[in-house]
PDB file of C-alpha atoms in Angstrom:
ATOM      1  CA  ASP A 223     -54.463 -54.162 239.997  1.00  0.00           C
ATOM      2  CA  ASP A 224     -53.082 -52.668 236.742  1.00  0.00           C
ATOM      3  CA  ASP A 225     -53.414 -56.007 234.956  1.00  0.00           C
ATOM      4  CA  ARG A 226     -57.189 -55.977 235.415  1.00  0.00           C
ATOM      5  CA  MET A 227     -57.852 -52.213 235.251  1.00  0.00           C
ATOM      6  CA  MET A 228     -60.352 -51.237 232.586  1.00  0.00           C
ATOM      7  CA  PHE A 229     -59.801 -48.080 230.544  1.00  0.00           C
ATOM      8  CA  ALA A 230     -63.154 -46.776 231.872  1.00  0.00           C
ATOM      9  CA  LYS A 231     -61.845 -47.017 235.447  1.00  0.00           C
ATOM     10  CA  TRP A 232     -58.591 -45.252 234.560  1.00  0.00           C
ATOM     11  CA  LEU A 233     -60.553 -42.438 232.848  1.00  0.00           C
ATOM     12  CA  ASP A 234     -62.440 -41.874 236.126  1.00  0.00           C
ATOM     13  CA  ILE A 235     -59.188 -41.815 238.123  1.00  0.00           C
ATOM     14  CA  TRP A 236     -57.483 -39.461 235.680  1.00  0.00           C
ATOM     15  CA  LEU A 237     -60.474 -37.095 235.516  1.00  0.00           C
ATOM     16  CA  GLU A 238     -60.931 -36.764 239.288  1.00  0.00           C
ATOM     17  CA  GLU A 239     -57.340 -36.994 240.568  1.00  0.00           C
ATOM     18  CA  TYR A 240     -55.257 -35.426 237.804  1.00  0.00           C
ATOM     19  CA  SER A 241     -57.577 -33.222 235.768  1.00  0.00           C
ATOM     20  CA  ARG A 242     -60.195 -31.763 238.096  1.00  0.00           C
ATOM     21  CA  PRO A 243     -57.756 -30.057 240.505  1.00  0.00           C
ATOM     22  CA  VAL A 244     -55.995 -28.121 237.707  1.00  0.00           C
ATOM     23  CA  VAL A 245     -58.598 -27.339 235.012  1.00  0.00           C
ATOM     24  CA  ARG A 246     -61.402 -24.787 235.015  1.00  0.00           C
ATOM     25  CA  PRO A 247     -64.878 -26.009 236.103  1.00  0.00           C
ATOM     26  CA  SER A 248     -66.215 -25.481 232.573  1.00  0.00           C
ATOM     27  CA  THR A 249     -63.348 -27.572 231.143  1.00  0.00           C
ATOM     28  CA  TYR A 250     -64.010 -30.315 233.707  1.00  0.00           C
ATOM     29  CA  ASP A 251     -67.671 -30.358 232.651  1.00  0.00           C
ATOM     30  CA  SER A 252     -66.746 -30.783 228.981  1.00  0.00           C
ATOM     31  CA  TYR A 253     -64.224 -33.555 229.774  1.00  0.00           C
ATOM     32  CA  LYS A 254     -66.767 -35.432 231.910  1.00  0.00           C
ATOM     33  CA  TYR A 255     -69.444 -35.110 229.222  1.00  0.00           C
ATOM     34  CA  LEU A 256     -67.141 -36.510 226.527  1.00  0.00           C
ATOM     35  CA  ILE A 257     -66.010 -39.360 228.768  1.00  0.00           C
ATOM     36  CA  GLU A 258     -69.486 -40.424 229.900  1.00  0.00           C
ATOM     37  CA  THR A 259     -71.312 -39.847 226.590  1.00  0.00           C
ATOM     38  CA  HIS A 260     -68.742 -40.996 224.026  1.00  0.00           C
ATOM     39  CA  ILE A 261     -65.408 -42.369 225.249  1.00  0.00           C
ATOM     40  CA  LYS A 262     -66.575 -44.850 227.892  1.00  0.00           C
ATOM     41  CA  PRO A 263     -69.279 -46.430 225.689  1.00  0.00           C
ATOM     42  CA  GLY A 264     -66.793 -46.722 222.811  1.00  0.00           C
ATOM     43  CA  LEU A 265     -63.499 -47.644 224.507  1.00  0.00           C
ATOM     44  CA  GLY A 266     -64.165 -48.113 228.216  1.00  0.00           C
ATOM     45  CA  GLY A 267     -64.611 -51.872 227.894  1.00  0.00           C
ATOM     46  CA  PHE A 268     -60.958 -52.464 226.957  1.00  0.00           C
ATOM     47  CA  LEU A 269     -58.338 -53.343 229.547  1.00  0.00           C
ATOM     48  CA  LEU A 270     -56.053 -50.345 229.973  1.00  0.00           C
ATOM     49  CA  LYS A 271     -52.938 -52.329 229.077  1.00  0.00           C
ATOM     50  CA  GLU A 272     -54.589 -53.923 226.006  1.00  0.00           C
ATOM     51  CA  LEU A 273     -55.940 -50.746 224.403  1.00  0.00           C
ATOM     52  CA  GLN A 274     -54.330 -50.349 220.966  1.00  0.00           C
ATOM     53  CA  ALA A 275     -53.984 -47.481 218.501  1.00  0.00           C
ATOM     54  CA  PHE A 276     -56.181 -49.415 216.072  1.00  0.00           C
ATOM     55  CA  HIS A 277     -59.046 -49.506 218.614  1.00  0.00           C
ATOM     56  CA  ILE A 278     -58.800 -45.740 219.142  1.00  0.00           C
ATOM     57  CA  GLN A 279     -58.569 -45.030 215.411  1.00  0.00           C
ATOM     58  CA  GLN A 280     -61.664 -47.159 214.746  1.00  0.00           C
ATOM     59  CA  PHE A 281     -63.441 -45.175 217.476  1.00  0.00           C
ATOM     60  CA  TYR A 282     -62.574 -41.842 215.796  1.00  0.00           C
ATOM     61  CA  ASN A 283     -63.635 -43.105 212.375  1.00  0.00           C
ATOM     62  CA  LYS A 284     -66.963 -44.312 213.747  1.00  0.00           C
ATOM     63  CA  LYS A 285     -67.596 -41.013 215.511  1.00  0.00           C
ATOM     64  CA  LEU A 286     -67.114 -39.120 212.224  1.00  0.00           C
ATOM     65  CA  VAL A 287     -70.351 -40.669 210.926  1.00  0.00           C
ATOM     66  CA  THR A 288     -72.217 -40.626 214.257  1.00  0.00           C
ATOM     67  CA  LYS A 289     -75.122 -38.191 214.468  1.00  0.00           C
ATOM     68  CA  ARG A 290     -75.412 -35.733 217.312  1.00  0.00           C
ATOM     69  CA  LYS A 291     -78.030 -36.490 219.944  1.00  0.00           C
ATOM     70  CA  PRO A 292     -80.991 -34.074 220.212  1.00  0.00           C
ATOM     71  CA  ARG A 293     -81.345 -32.362 223.588  1.00  0.00           C
ATOM     72  CA  SER A 294     -84.872 -33.737 223.843  1.00  0.00           C
ATOM     73  CA  LEU A 295     -87.006 -36.106 221.782  1.00  0.00           C
ATOM     74  CA  PRO A 296     -90.721 -35.905 220.942  1.00  0.00           C
ATOM     75  CA  LYS A 297     -92.875 -38.569 222.585  1.00  0.00           C
ATOM     76  CA  ASP A 298     -94.151 -39.624 219.190  1.00  0.00           C
ATOM     77  CA  LYS A 299     -91.811 -42.387 217.972  1.00  0.00           C
ATOM     78  CA  LYS A 300     -92.044 -41.433 214.288  1.00  0.00           C
ATOM     79  CA  LYS A 301     -91.323 -37.755 214.973  1.00  0.00           C
ATOM     80  CA  ALA A 302     -88.405 -38.738 217.209  1.00  0.00           C
ATOM     81  CA  GLU A 303     -86.920 -40.874 214.422  1.00  0.00           C
ATOM     82  CA  GLU A 304     -87.359 -38.031 211.910  1.00  0.00           C
ATOM     83  CA  LEU A 305     -85.607 -35.591 214.253  1.00  0.00           C
ATOM     84  CA  ILE A 306     -82.683 -37.981 214.801  1.00  0.00           C
ATOM     85  CA  GLU A 307     -82.371 -38.479 211.037  1.00  0.00           C
ATOM     86  CA  LYS A 308     -82.120 -34.705 210.484  1.00  0.00           C
ATOM     87  CA  MET A 309     -79.393 -34.241 213.099  1.00  0.00           C
ATOM     88  CA  PRO A 310     -75.886 -33.444 211.740  1.00  0.00           C
ATOM     89  CA  THR A 311     -72.897 -35.684 212.410  1.00  0.00           C
ATOM     90  CA  LEU A 312     -70.356 -34.910 215.120  1.00  0.00           C
ATOM     91  CA  SER A 313     -67.854 -32.251 214.090  1.00  0.00           C
ATOM     92  CA  PRO A 314     -64.115 -32.944 213.648  1.00  0.00           C
ATOM     93  CA  ALA A 315     -63.537 -30.424 216.472  1.00  0.00           C
ATOM     94  CA  THR A 316     -65.621 -32.526 218.895  1.00  0.00           C
ATOM     95  CA  ILE A 317     -63.681 -35.671 217.973  1.00  0.00           C
ATOM     96  CA  ARG A 318     -60.372 -33.843 218.405  1.00  0.00           C
ATOM     97  CA  HIS A 319     -61.524 -32.862 221.907  1.00  0.00           C
ATOM     98  CA  MET A 320     -62.127 -36.551 222.596  1.00  0.00           C
ATOM     99  CA  HIS A 321     -58.583 -37.211 221.368  1.00  0.00           C
ATOM    100  CA  ILE A 322     -57.212 -34.620 223.801  1.00  0.00           C
ATOM    101  CA  VAL A 323     -58.939 -36.375 226.722  1.00  0.00           C
ATOM    102  CA  ILE A 324     -57.865 -39.875 225.626  1.00  0.00           C
ATOM    103  CA  ASN A 325     -54.293 -38.774 224.934  1.00  0.00           C
ATOM    104  CA  GLN A 326     -53.884 -36.935 228.251  1.00  0.00           C
ATOM    105  CA  ALA A 327     -55.302 -39.865 230.246  1.00  0.00           C
ATOM    106  CA  LEU A 328     -52.999 -42.347 228.512  1.00  0.00           C
ATOM    107  CA  LYS A 329     -50.009 -40.027 228.814  1.00  0.00           C
ATOM    108  CA  GLN A 330     -50.456 -40.034 232.599  1.00  0.00           C
ATOM    109  CA  ALA A 331     -50.798 -43.840 232.621  1.00  0.00           C
ATOM    110  CA  LEU A 332     -47.515 -44.052 230.690  1.00  0.00           C
ATOM    111  CA  LYS A 333     -45.752 -41.765 233.181  1.00  0.00           C
ATOM    112  CA  GLU A 334     -46.789 -44.071 236.001  1.00  0.00           C
ATOM    113  CA  GLY A 335     -45.666 -47.201 234.180  1.00  0.00           C
ATOM    114  CA  ARG A 336     -49.198 -48.586 233.942  1.00  0.00           C
ATOM    115  CA  ILE A 337     -48.748 -49.003 230.161  1.00  0.00           C
ATOM    116  CA  LEU A 338     -45.607 -49.447 228.047  1.00  0.00           C
ATOM    117  CA  ARG A 339     -46.553 -46.862 225.411  1.00  0.00           C
ATOM    118  CA  ASN A 340     -49.291 -44.354 224.647  1.00  0.00           C
ATOM    119  CA  PRO A 341     -51.375 -45.801 221.767  1.00  0.00           C
ATOM    120  CA  ALA A 342     -53.163 -42.475 221.192  1.00  0.00           C
ATOM    121  CA  GLU A 343     -49.917 -41.003 219.837  1.00  0.00           C
ATOM    122  CA  ALA A 344     -50.045 -43.442 216.910  1.00  0.00           C
ATOM    123  CA  THR A 345     -53.544 -42.345 215.810  1.00  0.00           C
ATOM    124  CA  SER A 346     -54.708 -39.774 213.254  1.00  0.00           C
ATOM    125  CA  PRO A 347     -57.618 -37.745 214.637  1.00  0.00           C
ATOM    126  CA  PRO A 348     -59.608 -35.805 212.014  1.00  0.00           C
ATOM    127  CA  LYS A 349     -58.270 -32.464 210.818  1.00  0.00           C
ATOM    128  CA  LEU A 350     -60.131 -29.326 211.807  1.00  0.00           C
ATOM    129  CA  ILE A 351     -62.280 -27.754 209.115  1.00  0.00           C
ATOM    130  CA  LYS A 352     -62.560 -23.983 209.373  1.00  0.00           C
ATOM    131  CA  GLN A 353     -66.093 -22.856 208.634  1.00  0.00           C
ATOM    132  CA  GLU A 354     -67.203 -19.311 207.952  1.00  0.00           C
ATOM    133  CA  ALA A 355     -69.276 -17.975 210.801  1.00  0.00           C
ATOM    134  CA  ALA A 356     -72.871 -16.958 210.140  1.00  0.00           C
ATOM    135  CA  TYR A 357     -73.400 -13.246 210.698  1.00  0.00           C
ATOM    136  CA  LEU A 358     -75.908 -10.462 210.122  1.00  0.00           C
ATOM    137  CA  ASN A 359     -75.318  -7.855 207.428  1.00  0.00           C
ATOM    138  CA  VAL A 360     -75.750  -4.127 208.084  1.00  0.00           C
ATOM    139  CA  GLU A 361     -79.374  -4.052 206.894  1.00  0.00           C
ATOM    140  CA  GLU A 362     -80.301  -7.017 209.094  1.00  0.00           C
ATOM    141  CA  ILE A 363     -78.577  -5.471 212.122  1.00  0.00           C
ATOM    142  CA  ASN A 364     -80.363  -2.139 211.667  1.00  0.00           C
ATOM    143  CA  SER A 365     -83.718  -3.876 211.163  1.00  0.00           C
ATOM    144  CA  PHE A 366     -83.217  -5.999 214.290  1.00  0.00           C
ATOM    145  CA  LEU A 367     -82.177  -3.074 216.489  1.00  0.00           C
ATOM    146  CA  ASP A 368     -85.059  -0.958 215.207  1.00  0.00           C
ATOM    147  CA  LYS A 369     -87.561  -3.655 216.194  1.00  0.00           C
ATOM    148  CA  ILE A 370     -86.237  -4.006 219.774  1.00  0.00           C
ATOM    149  CA  LYS A 371     -85.805  -0.292 220.605  1.00  0.00           C
ATOM    150  CA  SER A 372     -88.299  -0.530 223.473  1.00  0.00           C
ATOM    151  CA  ASP A 373     -86.981  -3.847 224.826  1.00  0.00           C
ATOM    152  CA  PRO A 374     -85.375  -3.669 228.307  1.00  0.00           C
ATOM    153  CA  TRP A 375     -82.344  -5.523 226.909  1.00  0.00           C
ATOM    154  CA  TYR A 376     -81.854  -3.198 223.925  1.00  0.00           C
ATOM    155  CA  VAL A 377     -78.590  -1.762 225.272  1.00  0.00           C
ATOM    156  CA  ALA A 378     -77.220  -5.272 225.889  1.00  0.00           C
ATOM    157  CA  PHE A 379     -77.925  -6.329 222.291  1.00  0.00           C
ATOM    158  CA  LEU A 380     -76.517  -3.065 220.931  1.00  0.00           C
ATOM    159  CA  THR A 381     -73.337  -3.441 223.016  1.00  0.00           C
ATOM    160  CA  THR A 382     -72.627  -7.013 221.938  1.00  0.00           C
ATOM    161  CA  ILE A 383     -73.310  -6.190 218.273  1.00  0.00           C
ATOM    162  CA  GLY A 384     -71.193  -3.036 218.433  1.00  0.00           C
ATOM    163  CA  THR A 385     -68.208  -4.584 220.243  1.00  0.00           C
ATOM    164  CA  GLY A 386     -68.289  -8.318 219.431  1.00  0.00           C
ATOM    165  CA  VAL A 387     -68.124  -9.358 223.096  1.00  0.00           C
ATOM    166  CA  ARG A 388     -69.360 -12.849 223.953  1.00  0.00           C
ATOM    167  CA  VAL A 389     -72.557 -13.257 225.945  1.00  0.00           C
ATOM    168  CA  GLY A 390     -70.696 -14.448 229.061  1.00  0.00           C
ATOM    169  CA  GLU A 391     -68.367 -11.439 228.869  1.00  0.00           C
ATOM    170  CA  LEU A 392     -71.308  -9.069 228.470  1.00  0.00           C
ATOM    171  CA  VAL A 393     -73.104 -10.557 231.486  1.00  0.00           C
ATOM    172  CA  ALA A 394     -69.975 -10.165 233.628  1.00  0.00           C
ATOM    173  CA  LEU A 395     -69.316  -6.552 232.580  1.00  0.00           C
ATOM    174  CA  LYS A 396     -69.186  -4.018 235.456  1.00  0.00           C
ATOM    175  CA  TRP A 397     -69.282  -0.237 235.291  1.00  0.00           C
ATOM    176  CA  LYS A 398     -65.742  -0.064 236.705  1.00  0.00           C
ATOM    177  CA  ASN A 399     -64.574  -1.714 233.472  1.00  0.00           C
ATOM    178  CA  VAL A 400     -66.473   0.737 231.266  1.00  0.00           C
ATOM    179  CA  ASN A 401     -64.661   4.005 230.453  1.00  0.00           C
ATOM    180  CA  LEU A 402     -67.178   6.328 228.830  1.00  0.00           C
ATOM    181  CA  ASP A 403     -64.819   9.341 228.823  1.00  0.00           C
ATOM    182  CA  GLU A 404     -62.247   7.534 226.664  1.00  0.00           C
ATOM    183  CA  SER A 405     -64.810   5.279 224.946  1.00  0.00           C
ATOM    184  CA  TYR A 406     -63.635   1.745 225.692  1.00  0.00           C
ATOM    185  CA  ILE A 407     -64.490  -1.315 227.772  1.00  0.00           C
ATOM    186  CA  ASP A 408     -62.048  -3.716 229.443  1.00  0.00           C
ATOM    187  CA  ILE A 409     -62.918  -7.421 229.264  1.00  0.00           C
ATOM    188  CA  LYS A 410     -61.484  -9.029 232.401  1.00  0.00           C
ATOM    189  CA  GLU A 411     -63.924 -11.832 233.223  1.00  0.00           C
ATOM    190  CA  ALA A 412     -66.902 -13.815 231.978  1.00  0.00           C
ATOM    191  CA  VAL A 413     -69.870 -15.677 233.429  1.00  0.00           C
ATOM    192  CA  TYR A 414     -70.106 -19.426 232.819  1.00  0.00           C
ATOM    193  CA  ARG A 415     -72.807 -21.944 233.712  1.00  0.00           C
ATOM    194  CA  VAL A 416     -71.389 -25.187 235.115  1.00  0.00           C
ATOM    195  CA  LYS A 417     -72.870 -28.349 236.623  1.00  0.00           C
ATOM    196  CA  THR A 418     -73.077 -28.772 240.396  1.00  0.00           C
ATOM    197  CA  TYR A 419     -73.289 -32.601 240.292  1.00  0.00           C
ATOM    198  CA  ALA A 420     -75.738 -32.397 243.188  1.00  0.00           C
ATOM    199  CA  GLU A 421     -77.767 -35.515 243.925  1.00  0.00           C
ATOM    200  CA  LYS A 422     -81.353 -35.527 242.679  1.00  0.00           C
ATOM    201  CA  GLY A 423     -83.532 -33.314 244.887  1.00  0.00           C
ATOM    202  CA  LYS A 424     -80.533 -31.921 246.796  1.00  0.00           C
ATOM    203  CA  GLY A 425     -79.963 -28.638 245.035  1.00  0.00           C
ATOM    204  CA  PRO A 426     -79.840 -27.057 241.580  1.00  0.00           C
ATOM    205  CA  LYS A 427     -78.242 -28.963 238.687  1.00  0.00           C
ATOM    206  CA  THR A 428     -76.212 -25.962 237.528  1.00  0.00           C
ATOM    207  CA  LYS A 429     -74.750 -22.732 238.890  1.00  0.00           C
ATOM    208  CA  GLU A 430     -73.188 -19.596 237.440  1.00  0.00           C
ATOM    209  CA  ILE A 431     -69.556 -18.758 238.131  1.00  0.00           C
ATOM    210  CA  VAL A 432     -67.380 -15.789 237.174  1.00  0.00           C
ATOM    211  CA  GLN A 433     -63.936 -16.579 235.760  1.00  0.00           C
ATOM    212  CA  ALA A 434     -61.102 -14.675 234.131  1.00  0.00           C
ATOM    213  CA  PRO A 435     -60.581 -15.453 230.425  1.00  0.00           C
ATOM    214  CA  LYS A 436     -58.526 -18.573 229.656  1.00  0.00           C
ATOM    215  CA  THR A 437     -55.786 -16.707 227.804  1.00  0.00           C
ATOM    216  CA  ASP A 438     -54.121 -13.289 227.756  1.00  0.00           C
ATOM    217  CA  LYS A 439     -55.811 -12.763 224.384  1.00  0.00           C
ATOM    218  CA  GLY A 440     -59.179 -13.004 226.134  1.00  0.00           C
ATOM    219  CA  ARG A 441     -58.292 -10.076 228.413  1.00  0.00           C
ATOM    220  CA  ARG A 442     -58.610  -7.165 226.048  1.00  0.00           C
ATOM    221  CA  ARG A 443     -59.633  -3.540 225.612  1.00  0.00           C
ATOM    222  CA  ILE A 444     -62.392  -2.846 223.077  1.00  0.00           C
ATOM    223  CA  PRO A 445     -63.240   0.618 221.677  1.00  0.00           C
ATOM    224  CA  LEU A 446     -66.875   1.708 221.933  1.00  0.00           C
ATOM    225  CA  PRO A 447     -68.698   2.951 218.813  1.00  0.00           C
ATOM    226  CA  GLY A 448     -70.403   6.315 219.344  1.00  0.00           C
ATOM    227  CA  ASP A 449     -73.965   4.985 219.403  1.00  0.00           C
ATOM    228  CA  VAL A 450     -73.054   2.287 221.943  1.00  0.00           C
ATOM    229  CA  GLU A 451     -71.336   4.823 224.192  1.00  0.00           C
ATOM    230  CA  ALA A 452     -74.365   7.148 224.019  1.00  0.00           C
ATOM    231  CA  GLU A 453     -76.785   4.368 225.023  1.00  0.00           C
ATOM    232  CA  LEU A 454     -74.506   3.229 227.858  1.00  0.00           C
ATOM    233  CA  ARG A 455     -74.466   6.793 229.209  1.00  0.00           C
ATOM    234  CA  LYS A 456     -78.275   6.828 229.220  1.00  0.00           C
ATOM    235  CA  LEU A 457     -78.332   3.427 230.937  1.00  0.00           C
ATOM    236  CA  LYS A 458     -75.944   4.576 233.650  1.00  0.00           C
ATOM    237  CA  VAL A 459     -78.118   7.618 234.413  1.00  0.00           C
ATOM    238  CA  LYS A 460     -81.244   5.457 234.436  1.00  0.00           C
ATOM    239  CA  GLN A 461     -79.694   2.938 236.830  1.00  0.00           C
ATOM    240  CA  ALA A 462     -78.536   5.731 239.163  1.00  0.00           C
ATOM    241  CA  LYS A 463     -82.119   7.065 239.324  1.00  0.00           C
ATOM    242  CA  GLU A 464     -83.531   3.584 239.987  1.00  0.00           C
ATOM    243  CA  LYS A 465     -81.064   3.095 242.852  1.00  0.00           C
TER     244      LYS A 465
END
């Protein structure tokens, strides 16, 4: 009954019937997390047809001053309170992701005639703030690599520092996508960890999957610096001997 449908119920319907079949598993996980952790507690109690732009705008404004939740809390109450106090507030990017979910869910409700207009379109989600990424300088990179020369994962660290590939892309890299003669690697897929949503005691909570990059930009060819190429050659020989 659309007259009595709560926004929380419609979010569940939209997520499972309209979103899950067409989005990547990692995207589904992020949508579900935002819905269960933030959107339902803040807006789920409204009737779908009575949800207004003002309610959604108030929700965004409140989230801008809401602190992030720690992954785990100390048992000591005082230490837990101190940790919570030190946590940063939610980023504008996180709130804009919430807006994407809310807007898409309401857009589908509008298409079906469940609501007369999409109130999310009349809101002003926070603007993105571009922040400079933290990075190591040349001296720090050389010092780090020098200290891990004997580590089994030295070549992995050297490759990601020398090429800028993401961890998931590095983990998914296969020798067939490494051209040592012409000194380049082709990034064609990446490893992601997603939730299994298995019932307690009936299997692992997460699993690893291999997916192609989201965009054409993600599929790219990266030149190999000389020192990276040299270490990869040594690794290939070593692996052949171990086999």
